[in-house]
Coordinates of C-alpha atoms in Angstrom, one line a residue:
Chain L
M6 CA 92.5 126.1 122.8
D7 CA 90.3 125.3 126.1
S8 CA 89.7 121.5 126.7
D9 CA 87.3 122.4 128.9
L10 CA 84.7 123.3 126.2
A11 CA 82.8 120.8 124.2
F12 CA 82.9 124.2 121.5
S13 CA 83.3 127.7 121.4
L14 CA 82.5 130.2 118.7
R15 CA 84.0 133.8 119.2
G16 CA 83.3 136.4 117.0
V17 CA 81.8 134.4 114.2
G18 CA 80.5 136.0 111.3
A19 CA 79.4 134.4 108.2
T20 CA 77.2 135.4 105.1
A21 CA 75.0 132.6 104.0
G22 CA 73.7 134.0 100.3
S23 CA 71.7 137.1 101.2
F24 CA 71.6 136.3 104.9
Q25 CA 74.5 137.3 107.6
L26 CA 75.9 135.9 111.1
R27 CA 76.8 138.6 113.0
D28 CA 79.7 138.5 115.9
V29 CA 78.2 135.3 117.1
S30 CA 79.7 134.4 120.4
L31 CA 78.5 131.2 122.2
S32 CA 80.3 128.2 124.3
L33 CA 79.7 124.9 126.1
P34 CA 81.4 123.2 128.7
V35 CA 81.8 119.9 128.1
G36 CA 79.4 117.5 129.9
Y37 CA 76.2 120.0 129.4
V38 CA 73.3 120.4 127.3
M39 CA 73.0 123.9 125.2
G40 CA 69.5 124.5 124.1
F41 CA 69.5 126.8 120.4
V42 CA 66.4 128.6 120.1
G43 CA 65.2 131.5 117.9
A44 CA 62.4 131.6 115.3
N45 CA 63.0 130.4 111.5
G46 CA 65.5 132.6 109.7
A47 CA 67.1 133.4 112.8
G48 CA 70.5 131.8 112.0
K49 CA 70.5 128.4 113.8
T50 CA 71.5 126.4 111.0
T51 CA 73.7 128.7 109.6
T52 CA 75.2 128.6 113.1
I53 CA 75.1 125.0 113.5
R54 CA 76.6 124.8 109.7
C55 CA 79.8 126.8 110.6
L56 CA 80.5 125.0 113.9
L57 CA 80.3 121.9 111.5
G58 CA 82.7 123.6 109.2
M59 CA 80.1 123.4 106.3
Q60 CA 80.3 127.3 105.9
Q61 CA 83.0 129.7 105.3
I62 CA 83.2 132.2 107.9
Q63 CA 84.7 135.9 107.4
R64 CA 85.3 136.6 110.4
G65 CA 85.9 134.7 114.1
E66 CA 87.4 131.5 115.2
I67 CA 85.6 128.4 116.3
E68 CA 87.1 125.5 118.6
V69 CA 85.4 121.6 119.0
L70 CA 86.2 119.1 121.2
G71 CA 89.9 121.0 121.6
H72 CA 90.7 121.5 117.8
R73 CA 90.3 125.0 115.8
V74 CA 87.7 124.4 112.8
P75 CA 88.4 123.2 110.5
G76 CA 90.4 120.5 112.3
P77 CA 91.6 117.3 111.6
V78 CA 89.1 114.5 110.3
A79 CA 89.5 112.6 113.2
L80 CA 87.5 114.9 114.9
R81 CA 84.7 114.1 112.9
Q82 CA 84.8 110.8 114.6
D83 CA 83.9 112.5 118.0
V84 CA 80.9 114.6 116.5
G85 CA 77.4 113.2 116.1
V86 CA 75.4 115.3 113.7
V87 CA 71.3 115.4 112.7
L88 CA 70.3 118.0 110.8
D89 CA 67.1 119.4 109.3
H90 CA 66.9 117.0 106.9
D91 CA 68.2 113.5 105.7
Y92 CA 71.3 112.6 103.6
V93 CA 71.0 109.3 102.6
V94 CA 70.3 107.4 99.7
G95 CA 66.5 107.1 99.4
D96 CA 67.0 103.6 97.6
W97 CA 69.0 102.5 100.7
R98 CA 67.4 100.3 103.3
L99 CA 68.4 100.8 106.8
S100 CA 70.7 97.9 107.1
E101 CA 72.8 99.5 104.0
V102 CA 72.6 103.0 105.4
E103 CA 75.1 101.3 108.1
R104 CA 77.2 99.1 105.8
A105 CA 77.9 102.6 103.7
V106 CA 78.7 104.7 106.8
R107 CA 80.0 101.8 109.0
P108 CA 83.5 101.6 107.5
F109 CA 84.2 105.2 108.0
Y110 CA 83.9 105.2 112.1
D111 CA 86.4 103.6 114.1
H112 CA 84.0 102.7 117.0
W113 CA 80.7 102.5 115.3
D114 CA 78.5 100.5 117.5
G115 CA 76.3 98.3 115.7
R116 CA 74.9 96.6 118.2
R117 CA 73.5 100.4 119.6
Y118 CA 72.8 101.3 116.0
R119 CA 69.9 97.8 115.8
E120 CA 69.3 98.6 119.2
L121 CA 68.3 102.2 118.7
L122 CA 65.8 101.0 115.4
E123 CA 64.3 98.9 117.2
E124 CA 63.3 101.3 120.1
F125 CA 62.2 103.6 117.3
G126 CA 60.1 101.0 115.9
L127 CA 62.3 101.1 112.7
D128 CA 62.6 98.1 110.6
M129 CA 66.1 97.4 109.4
R130 CA 64.4 96.1 106.0
A131 CA 62.5 99.4 105.4
K132 CA 63.9 101.9 102.6
V133 CA 64.6 105.6 103.6
G134 CA 62.6 107.0 101.2
D135 CA 59.3 105.0 102.4
L136 CA 60.1 106.7 106.0
S137 CA 58.2 109.3 107.3
R138 CA 59.9 112.5 108.2
G139 CA 59.6 111.5 112.0
M140 CA 61.2 108.4 111.3
N141 CA 63.9 109.8 108.9
V142 CA 64.8 111.6 111.8
K143 CA 64.6 108.8 114.2
L144 CA 67.0 107.3 112.0
M145 CA 69.7 109.9 111.6
I146 CA 69.0 110.2 115.9
A147 CA 70.3 106.3 115.5
L148 CA 73.3 107.7 112.9
A149 CA 74.5 109.9 115.2
L150 CA 74.4 107.7 118.6
S151 CA 75.9 104.7 117.0
H152 CA 79.9 106.1 116.9
Q153 CA 80.4 106.9 120.3
A154 CA 80.3 110.7 119.6
R155 CA 81.2 112.9 122.7
L156 CA 79.6 115.9 121.0
L157 CA 76.0 115.6 119.3
V158 CA 74.7 118.7 117.4
F159 CA 71.2 118.3 116.6
D160 CA 69.5 121.1 114.2
E161 CA 65.6 120.7 115.0
P162 CA 65.9 116.7 115.6
T163 CA 62.1 116.9 117.5
S164 CA 60.6 118.7 114.7
G165 CA 59.2 116.0 113.0
L166 CA 58.5 113.9 115.6
D167 CA 55.4 113.2 117.5
P168 CA 55.1 113.7 121.7
V169 CA 56.1 110.2 122.5
A170 CA 59.2 109.9 120.3
R171 CA 60.0 113.0 121.4
D172 CA 60.1 111.9 125.1
E173 CA 62.4 108.6 123.8
L174 CA 65.0 111.1 122.1
I175 CA 65.1 113.2 125.7
G176 CA 65.4 110.1 127.5
I177 CA 68.2 108.9 124.9
L178 CA 69.9 111.9 125.3
G179 CA 69.7 111.4 128.9
D180 CA 71.3 108.1 128.7
F181 CA 74.0 109.6 126.7
L182 CA 74.7 112.3 128.9
L183 CA 75.3 110.0 131.8
D184 CA 78.6 109.8 130.9
E185 CA 80.2 113.5 131.7
G186 CA 82.7 113.8 128.8
H187 CA 79.8 114.0 126.7
S188 CA 77.9 117.2 125.1
V189 CA 74.8 118.3 123.0
L190 CA 74.1 121.2 121.2
F191 CA 70.2 121.0 120.4
S192 CA 68.7 123.7 118.2
T193 CA 64.8 123.8 118.2
H194 CA 61.5 125.4 117.8
I195 CA 59.7 123.3 121.0
T196 CA 60.7 124.8 124.0
T197 CA 59.3 122.3 126.3
D198 CA 61.6 120.0 125.7
L199 CA 64.6 122.8 126.5
E200 CA 62.8 122.8 129.5
R201 CA 63.4 119.2 130.4
I202 CA 66.8 118.9 129.1
G203 CA 68.4 122.2 128.3
D204 CA 71.6 123.1 130.9
Y205 CA 72.6 126.6 128.6
L206 CA 70.3 128.4 126.2
T207 CA 71.3 130.6 123.8
L208 CA 68.7 132.7 121.8
I209 CA 69.7 134.0 118.3
H210 CA 67.5 136.5 116.5
A211 CA 69.0 138.2 112.8
G212 CA 71.7 136.3 112.9
R213 CA 72.9 138.0 116.3
I214 CA 73.1 136.3 119.9
V215 CA 70.6 137.7 121.9
F216 CA 71.7 135.9 125.3
T217 CA 73.4 132.8 126.1
G218 CA 73.7 131.6 129.6
T219 CA 72.3 129.0 131.9
K220 CA 68.7 128.3 131.6
E221 CA 68.2 129.6 134.7
E222 CA 70.0 132.7 133.9
V223 CA 67.5 133.3 130.8
L224 CA 64.8 132.8 132.3
D225 CA 65.5 135.6 135.2
A226 CA 66.8 137.9 132.7
Y227 CA 63.4 139.0 131.5
R228 CA 59.9 139.6 133.1
V229 CA 56.4 139.6 131.7
V230 CA 54.1 142.6 132.2
R231 CA 50.7 143.1 132.0
G232 CA 48.7 145.9 132.8
G233 CA 45.2 148.0 131.8
P234 CA 44.9 150.1 128.0
D235 CA 46.7 152.9 129.4
D236 CA 49.7 151.3 130.9
L237 CA 52.9 151.5 129.7
T238 CA 52.8 154.2 127.6
D239 CA 54.9 156.6 129.0
T240 CA 58.0 154.0 130.2
V241 CA 60.9 156.1 129.4
G242 CA 64.0 154.3 129.5
V243 CA 62.8 151.2 129.2
E244 CA 62.8 148.7 126.5
L245 CA 59.5 146.9 125.9
I246 CA 59.8 143.8 123.6
G247 CA 57.3 142.3 122.1
L248 CA 54.5 144.5 122.9
R249 CA 51.1 144.0 122.6
R250 CA 48.2 146.5 123.2
T251 CA 44.6 145.8 122.8
A252 CA 41.4 147.3 124.0
T253 CA 41.3 145.2 127.5
G254 CA 45.1 145.7 127.9
V255 CA 48.5 145.6 127.1
E256 CA 51.6 143.4 128.1
A257 CA 54.9 143.4 127.0
M258 CA 58.5 141.9 128.1
V259 CA 61.3 143.9 129.8
P260 CA 64.6 142.9 131.2
A261 CA 64.2 142.1 134.8
A262 CA 65.9 144.8 135.9
D263 CA 63.8 147.3 134.7
A264 CA 60.7 145.9 135.6
E265 CA 60.7 147.8 139.1
L266 CA 60.8 150.7 137.0
L267 CA 57.0 150.1 135.6
G268 CA 55.3 150.8 139.2
S269 CA 53.0 149.1 141.0
R270 CA 50.5 149.2 138.4
V271 CA 51.2 146.4 135.7
V272 CA 51.5 142.6 137.1
V273 CA 55.1 141.4 136.6
E274 CA 55.7 137.9 136.0
R275 CA 58.5 135.4 135.4
P276 CA 58.1 134.4 131.8
T277 CA 58.4 131.2 130.7
L278 CA 61.3 129.9 127.6
E279 CA 58.5 130.0 125.1
E280 CA 57.2 133.9 125.8
I281 CA 60.8 134.9 125.5
V282 CA 61.7 132.9 122.3
V283 CA 58.0 134.1 120.7
R284 CA 58.9 137.9 122.1
I285 CA 62.2 138.4 121.1
G286 CA 61.4 136.1 117.7
S287 CA 58.7 139.4 116.8
K288 CA 61.1 141.9 118.5
A289 CA 62.2 143.0 115.0
G290 CA 58.6 143.8 114.2
T291 CA 57.4 145.6 117.3
K292 CA 57.2 149.3 118.0
T293 CA 58.1 149.6 122.0
G294 CA 57.5 153.3 122.0
A295 CA 60.0 153.6 124.4
K296 CA 63.6 155.0 124.9
T297 CA 66.2 153.1 125.3
G298 CA 68.2 153.7 128.8
P299 CA 71.4 153.2 130.1
N300 CA 69.6 150.4 131.9
S301 CA 67.9 148.5 129.1
R302 CA 70.5 147.2 127.1
P303 CA 69.6 144.2 124.9
V304 CA 70.7 141.3 126.9
A305 CA 73.1 140.1 123.8
E306 CA 75.5 143.0 124.1
H307 CA 76.6 142.2 127.7
A308 CA 76.0 138.5 127.7
D309 CA 78.4 137.6 124.7
T310 CA 81.2 135.8 126.2
G311 CA 79.8 132.4 126.8
P312 CA 78.0 130.7 130.1
T313 CA 80.4 130.4 132.9
R314 CA 82.5 127.4 133.2
S315 CA 81.8 126.2 136.5
R316 CA 82.4 123.0 136.4
G317 CA 80.0 121.9 139.5
R318 CA 76.5 120.1 139.0
R319 CA 74.5 120.9 136.2
P320 CA 72.6 123.9 136.2
A321 CA 69.0 121.7 134.8
M322 CA 68.7 118.3 135.5
A323 CA 65.2 117.8 134.8
W324 CA 65.5 114.8 132.1
R325 CA 67.6 112.7 135.0
N326 CA 64.1 112.3 136.8
K327 CA 63.0 110.3 133.9
Chain R
M13 CA 90.9 99.9 104.8
K14 CA 92.2 103.2 103.6
P15 CA 89.5 106.7 103.3
I16 CA 89.6 106.1 99.3
V17 CA 88.4 102.2 99.6
R18 CA 85.9 103.6 101.8
V19 CA 84.5 105.9 99.8
T20 CA 85.3 103.7 96.9
L21 CA 83.1 101.6 98.4
L22 CA 80.1 104.0 99.3
D23 CA 80.1 105.1 95.6
L24 CA 79.3 101.3 94.5
R25 CA 77.0 100.8 97.1
T26 CA 75.2 104.3 96.3
I27 CA 74.6 103.1 92.9
T28 CA 73.6 99.6 94.2
P29 CA 70.1 99.9 93.9
Y30 CA 70.1 101.6 90.5
G31 CA 72.2 98.3 89.3
R32 CA 69.2 97.2 87.4
Q33 CA 68.7 100.3 85.5
A34 CA 72.4 99.9 84.4
L35 CA 71.9 96.2 83.3
V36 CA 69.3 97.1 81.2
I37 CA 71.6 99.7 79.3
A38 CA 74.5 97.2 79.2
V39 CA 71.8 94.4 78.0
L40 CA 71.3 96.4 75.4
V41 CA 74.2 97.5 74.2
M42 CA 75.8 94.0 74.0
A43 CA 72.2 93.2 71.9
I44 CA 72.8 96.0 69.4
T45 CA 76.6 95.1 69.0
A46 CA 76.5 91.1 69.2
D47 CA 77.3 90.9 65.5
R48 CA 80.4 93.0 65.8
P49 CA 83.0 91.6 68.4
Q50 CA 85.5 94.3 67.9
V51 CA 82.6 97.0 68.8
V52 CA 80.9 95.3 71.6
L53 CA 83.7 96.2 74.2
P54 CA 83.8 99.9 73.3
A55 CA 79.9 100.3 72.7
L56 CA 79.4 99.0 76.2
I57 CA 82.2 101.1 78.0
L58 CA 81.0 103.9 76.8
L59 CA 77.3 103.7 76.7
A60 CA 77.1 101.7 79.9
A61 CA 80.3 102.1 81.9
S62 CA 80.6 106.0 81.6
V63 CA 76.8 106.4 82.1
T64 CA 77.3 104.2 85.4
A65 CA 80.6 105.9 86.5
G66 CA 78.5 109.3 86.9
Y67 CA 75.5 107.9 88.9
P68 CA 77.1 108.6 92.1
F69 CA 77.2 112.3 91.2
Q70 CA 73.9 112.1 90.0
I71 CA 72.7 110.2 93.1
S72 CA 74.4 112.6 95.0
E73 CA 72.7 115.9 94.3
K74 CA 69.6 113.7 94.5
A75 CA 70.0 112.4 97.7
D76 CA 72.4 115.2 99.3
L77 CA 74.8 113.2 99.9
E78 CA 77.8 116.0 99.9
T79 CA 76.2 116.5 103.3
L80 CA 77.0 113.2 104.3
Y81 CA 80.3 113.4 102.9
A82 CA 80.7 116.7 104.7
V83 CA 79.5 114.8 108.0
L84 CA 81.9 111.6 107.6
P85 CA 85.3 111.7 108.7
L86 CA 86.5 111.8 105.3
T87 CA 88.8 114.6 103.3
R88 CA 87.6 116.1 100.2
S89 CA 90.9 114.8 98.5
S90 CA 90.0 110.9 99.7
L91 CA 86.6 111.8 98.8
L92 CA 87.7 113.0 94.9
L93 CA 90.1 110.4 94.8
G94 CA 87.7 107.4 95.8
H95 CA 85.4 108.8 92.8
Y96 CA 88.1 108.2 90.7
L97 CA 89.0 104.4 92.0
S98 CA 85.2 103.7 91.7
A99 CA 85.2 104.9 88.3
L100 CA 88.1 102.6 87.5
A101 CA 86.1 99.8 89.4
T102 CA 82.8 100.0 87.1
F103 CA 85.1 100.3 84.0
A104 CA 87.0 96.9 85.4
V105 CA 83.3 95.3 85.7
Y106 CA 82.3 96.2 82.0
A107 CA 85.4 95.4 80.9
V108 CA 85.6 91.9 81.9
L109 CA 81.3 91.6 80.7
G110 CA 82.2 93.1 77.8
S111 CA 85.1 90.7 76.8
L112 CA 83.4 87.5 77.7
E113 CA 80.5 88.8 75.2
A114 CA 82.9 89.6 72.6
V115 CA 84.8 86.3 72.7
I116 CA 81.1 84.1 73.0
C117 CA 80.0 86.2 70.0
A118 CA 83.0 85.9 67.9
H119 CA 83.1 82.1 68.8
L120 CA 79.1 81.9 68.3
R121 CA 78.8 83.6 64.8
H122 CA 83.0 82.6 63.7
V123 CA 84.0 85.7 63.3
S124 CA 87.6 86.5 63.7
F125 CA 88.3 88.3 66.9
S126 CA 92.6 87.3 67.4
G127 CA 94.3 88.2 70.4
H128 CA 95.5 91.6 69.0
E129 CA 92.4 92.6 68.0
F130 CA 90.8 91.6 72.0
A131 CA 93.7 94.1 73.3
A132 CA 93.2 97.1 70.8
A133 CA 89.7 96.8 71.6
L134 CA 90.5 96.9 75.4
A135 CA 93.2 99.6 74.9
L136 CA 90.5 101.7 72.8
S137 CA 88.1 101.3 75.6
W138 CA 90.4 102.1 78.3
A139 CA 91.7 105.5 76.5
L140 CA 87.7 106.5 75.4
F141 CA 87.0 105.8 79.2
A142 CA 89.4 107.6 80.3
L143 CA 88.8 110.5 78.0
N144 CA 85.6 110.8 79.0
I145 CA 85.8 110.6 83.0
A146 CA 88.1 113.0 82.6
V147 CA 86.2 115.8 80.8
K148 CA 83.2 114.9 82.9
F149 CA 84.6 114.7 86.4
P150 CA 86.2 117.9 86.8
L151 CA 82.4 119.5 85.5
F152 CA 80.4 117.3 88.0
I153 CA 82.7 118.8 90.6
R154 CA 82.4 122.1 89.8
F155 CA 79.2 122.6 88.5
G156 CA 77.1 119.6 89.5
Y157 CA 75.4 116.6 87.7
S158 CA 72.9 118.6 86.3
Q159 CA 74.6 121.4 84.8
V160 CA 76.2 119.1 82.4
G161 CA 74.2 115.6 82.7
M162 CA 73.6 115.5 78.8
L163 CA 77.3 116.8 77.9
G164 CA 77.9 113.3 80.1
T165 CA 75.2 111.0 77.5
T166 CA 76.1 113.2 74.4
I167 CA 80.0 112.5 74.3
P168 CA 79.9 109.0 74.6
I169 CA 77.1 108.7 72.1
A170 CA 79.1 110.5 69.8
L171 CA 82.0 108.4 70.0
V172 CA 80.6 105.5 69.9
A173 CA 79.2 106.7 66.6
V174 CA 82.5 107.2 65.2
I175 CA 83.8 103.9 66.3
A176 CA 81.2 102.1 64.9
S177 CA 81.4 104.1 61.6
R178 CA 85.4 103.2 61.6
A179 CA 85.4 99.7 62.8
H180 CA 86.6 98.2 59.4
L181 CA 89.8 100.4 59.7
S182 CA 92.6 98.4 60.2
V183 CA 94.0 97.0 64.0
P184 CA 96.5 99.6 65.4
S185 CA 99.9 98.1 66.1
A186 CA 100.6 97.1 69.4
A187 CA 102.9 100.6 69.7
W188 CA 99.8 102.2 68.9
L189 CA 97.7 100.3 71.1
D190 CA 100.5 101.1 74.3
L191 CA 100.0 105.1 73.5
L192 CA 96.3 104.2 73.9
A193 CA 96.8 102.7 77.4
A194 CA 99.3 105.3 78.5
G195 CA 97.0 107.8 77.2
G196 CA 94.1 107.0 79.2
L197 CA 96.3 106.6 82.5
V198 CA 97.4 110.1 81.8
L199 CA 94.2 111.4 81.4
F200 CA 93.0 110.0 84.3
G201 CA 95.6 111.3 86.4
G202 CA 95.3 115.1 84.7
S203 CA 91.8 114.5 85.0
I204 CA 92.6 114.0 89.1
A205 CA 94.4 117.0 89.1
V206 CA 92.1 119.1 87.5
T207 CA 89.5 117.9 89.7
V208 CA 91.3 118.8 93.1
A209 CA 92.2 122.2 91.7
V210 CA 88.4 123.4 90.5
D211 CA 87.0 121.5 93.7
P212 CA 87.2 124.5 96.2
R213 CA 85.5 126.7 93.8
R214 CA 82.5 124.3 94.3
L215 CA 81.8 126.6 97.5
R216 CA 80.4 129.1 95.5
R217 CA 77.8 127.2 94.8
P218 CA 74.6 128.3 97.0
G219 CA 72.9 125.8 99.0
L220 CA 75.6 123.3 98.9
A221 CA 76.7 121.5 102.1
V222 CA 80.6 122.0 102.2
R223 CA 83.8 121.4 104.3
Y224 CA 87.1 123.5 103.7

């Protein structure tokens, strides 16, 4: 067990209905934020459920805050959770929600709960069932942040939030991370959030980890190439990810190391995180027309050991500038 | 506070918003049986208490409280035992209500209702409640409330009809009452054992949040 890690999954395999997670390995050092990105159905929620002990795994092992999962019940004291749906009684008022969950937590901070609700513009007298999707997300975030958790696990927390609320959430997470013992796993479709807050990024596609590493490593791992309609037709040995060919031009993403193999006729650019997610998400349905060479392995195949465990400065600290 | 008590409080808080609904059922039962003090208590326990005890399961399905249970620092055994403790608390509340009504009705209508008759009604109510819970709870856990909801209401109705039709029979002896009370305890304990045993099998239900 490694106490320097907020969590780790090693070779995890799990089945959820017809969906399968295959050989999922990722880890996050204590004190950092990991963005977990992938298209709908890629396996983000299943991975998170495995991490939380809500989904039985068939292979591999999982550790959270130094404890093997399934771990002691007390471990739940240290994990704040926001899932992609709410799970409290719709007829409860927000004050009753607090009264319902408070007895279970040794370090429940009622003042923090009320402060967060106020910050989010939620009335303690409001009923859960009367809240909008975005307000429900805020309520769940307030619950997760009110029992002095050391690890926050958020599954699509910003999907129902307007830009102002998302900004507030990023700020609140920034405050949470001021304590170096705090860590966050944050799954989302909204990549701009991750560009602000993510230290590490993990990309998942079709139940497999495509990439896991620091944000800079992810951004450095790929290049977007653009050319005329006749370019990228004979790219032997280069994997073209998310190839799009039209009458006026062609564009694709390639592993960064392969970009120079494409010659000088194409324009090579560093992709945005969104471009990486979109192109990898569409990878399965894309015909690359290229053979796979020794230098064009999918990044996941040589990136399954998790991020480096350097305890130095956070790799990305944009949120601190808030 | 012990985890089981925390779960019981959570269950009671879960059903609190539906208290009015439970009260309506209770008032109806009390109104219908007001002229027969011996029947008030068993009827109230079976038609109101047994149904109310199932509310946490019903609401849990509606609000996905299984996920909440999985997120909270809480063992499955505490959760299951807590459900039974909250059923006992529900029984206690209705037993007090029913006892008061039975005594008041007997007094107002000048109907004989001795201490032994009261003890018989209470023992019978307890045994029937325990039987009801003993059957329903393992099924709720294993298959979910929505799969066995009808069974959960038809059993009490059938039982109360039988009791009402046989209410003229002589009151059982003290030994029988002891046997009824002990039988209820055995049923309750046996049901807990069965529930704990079937709980891991609910993992097979798709779409359900589980801890293992």
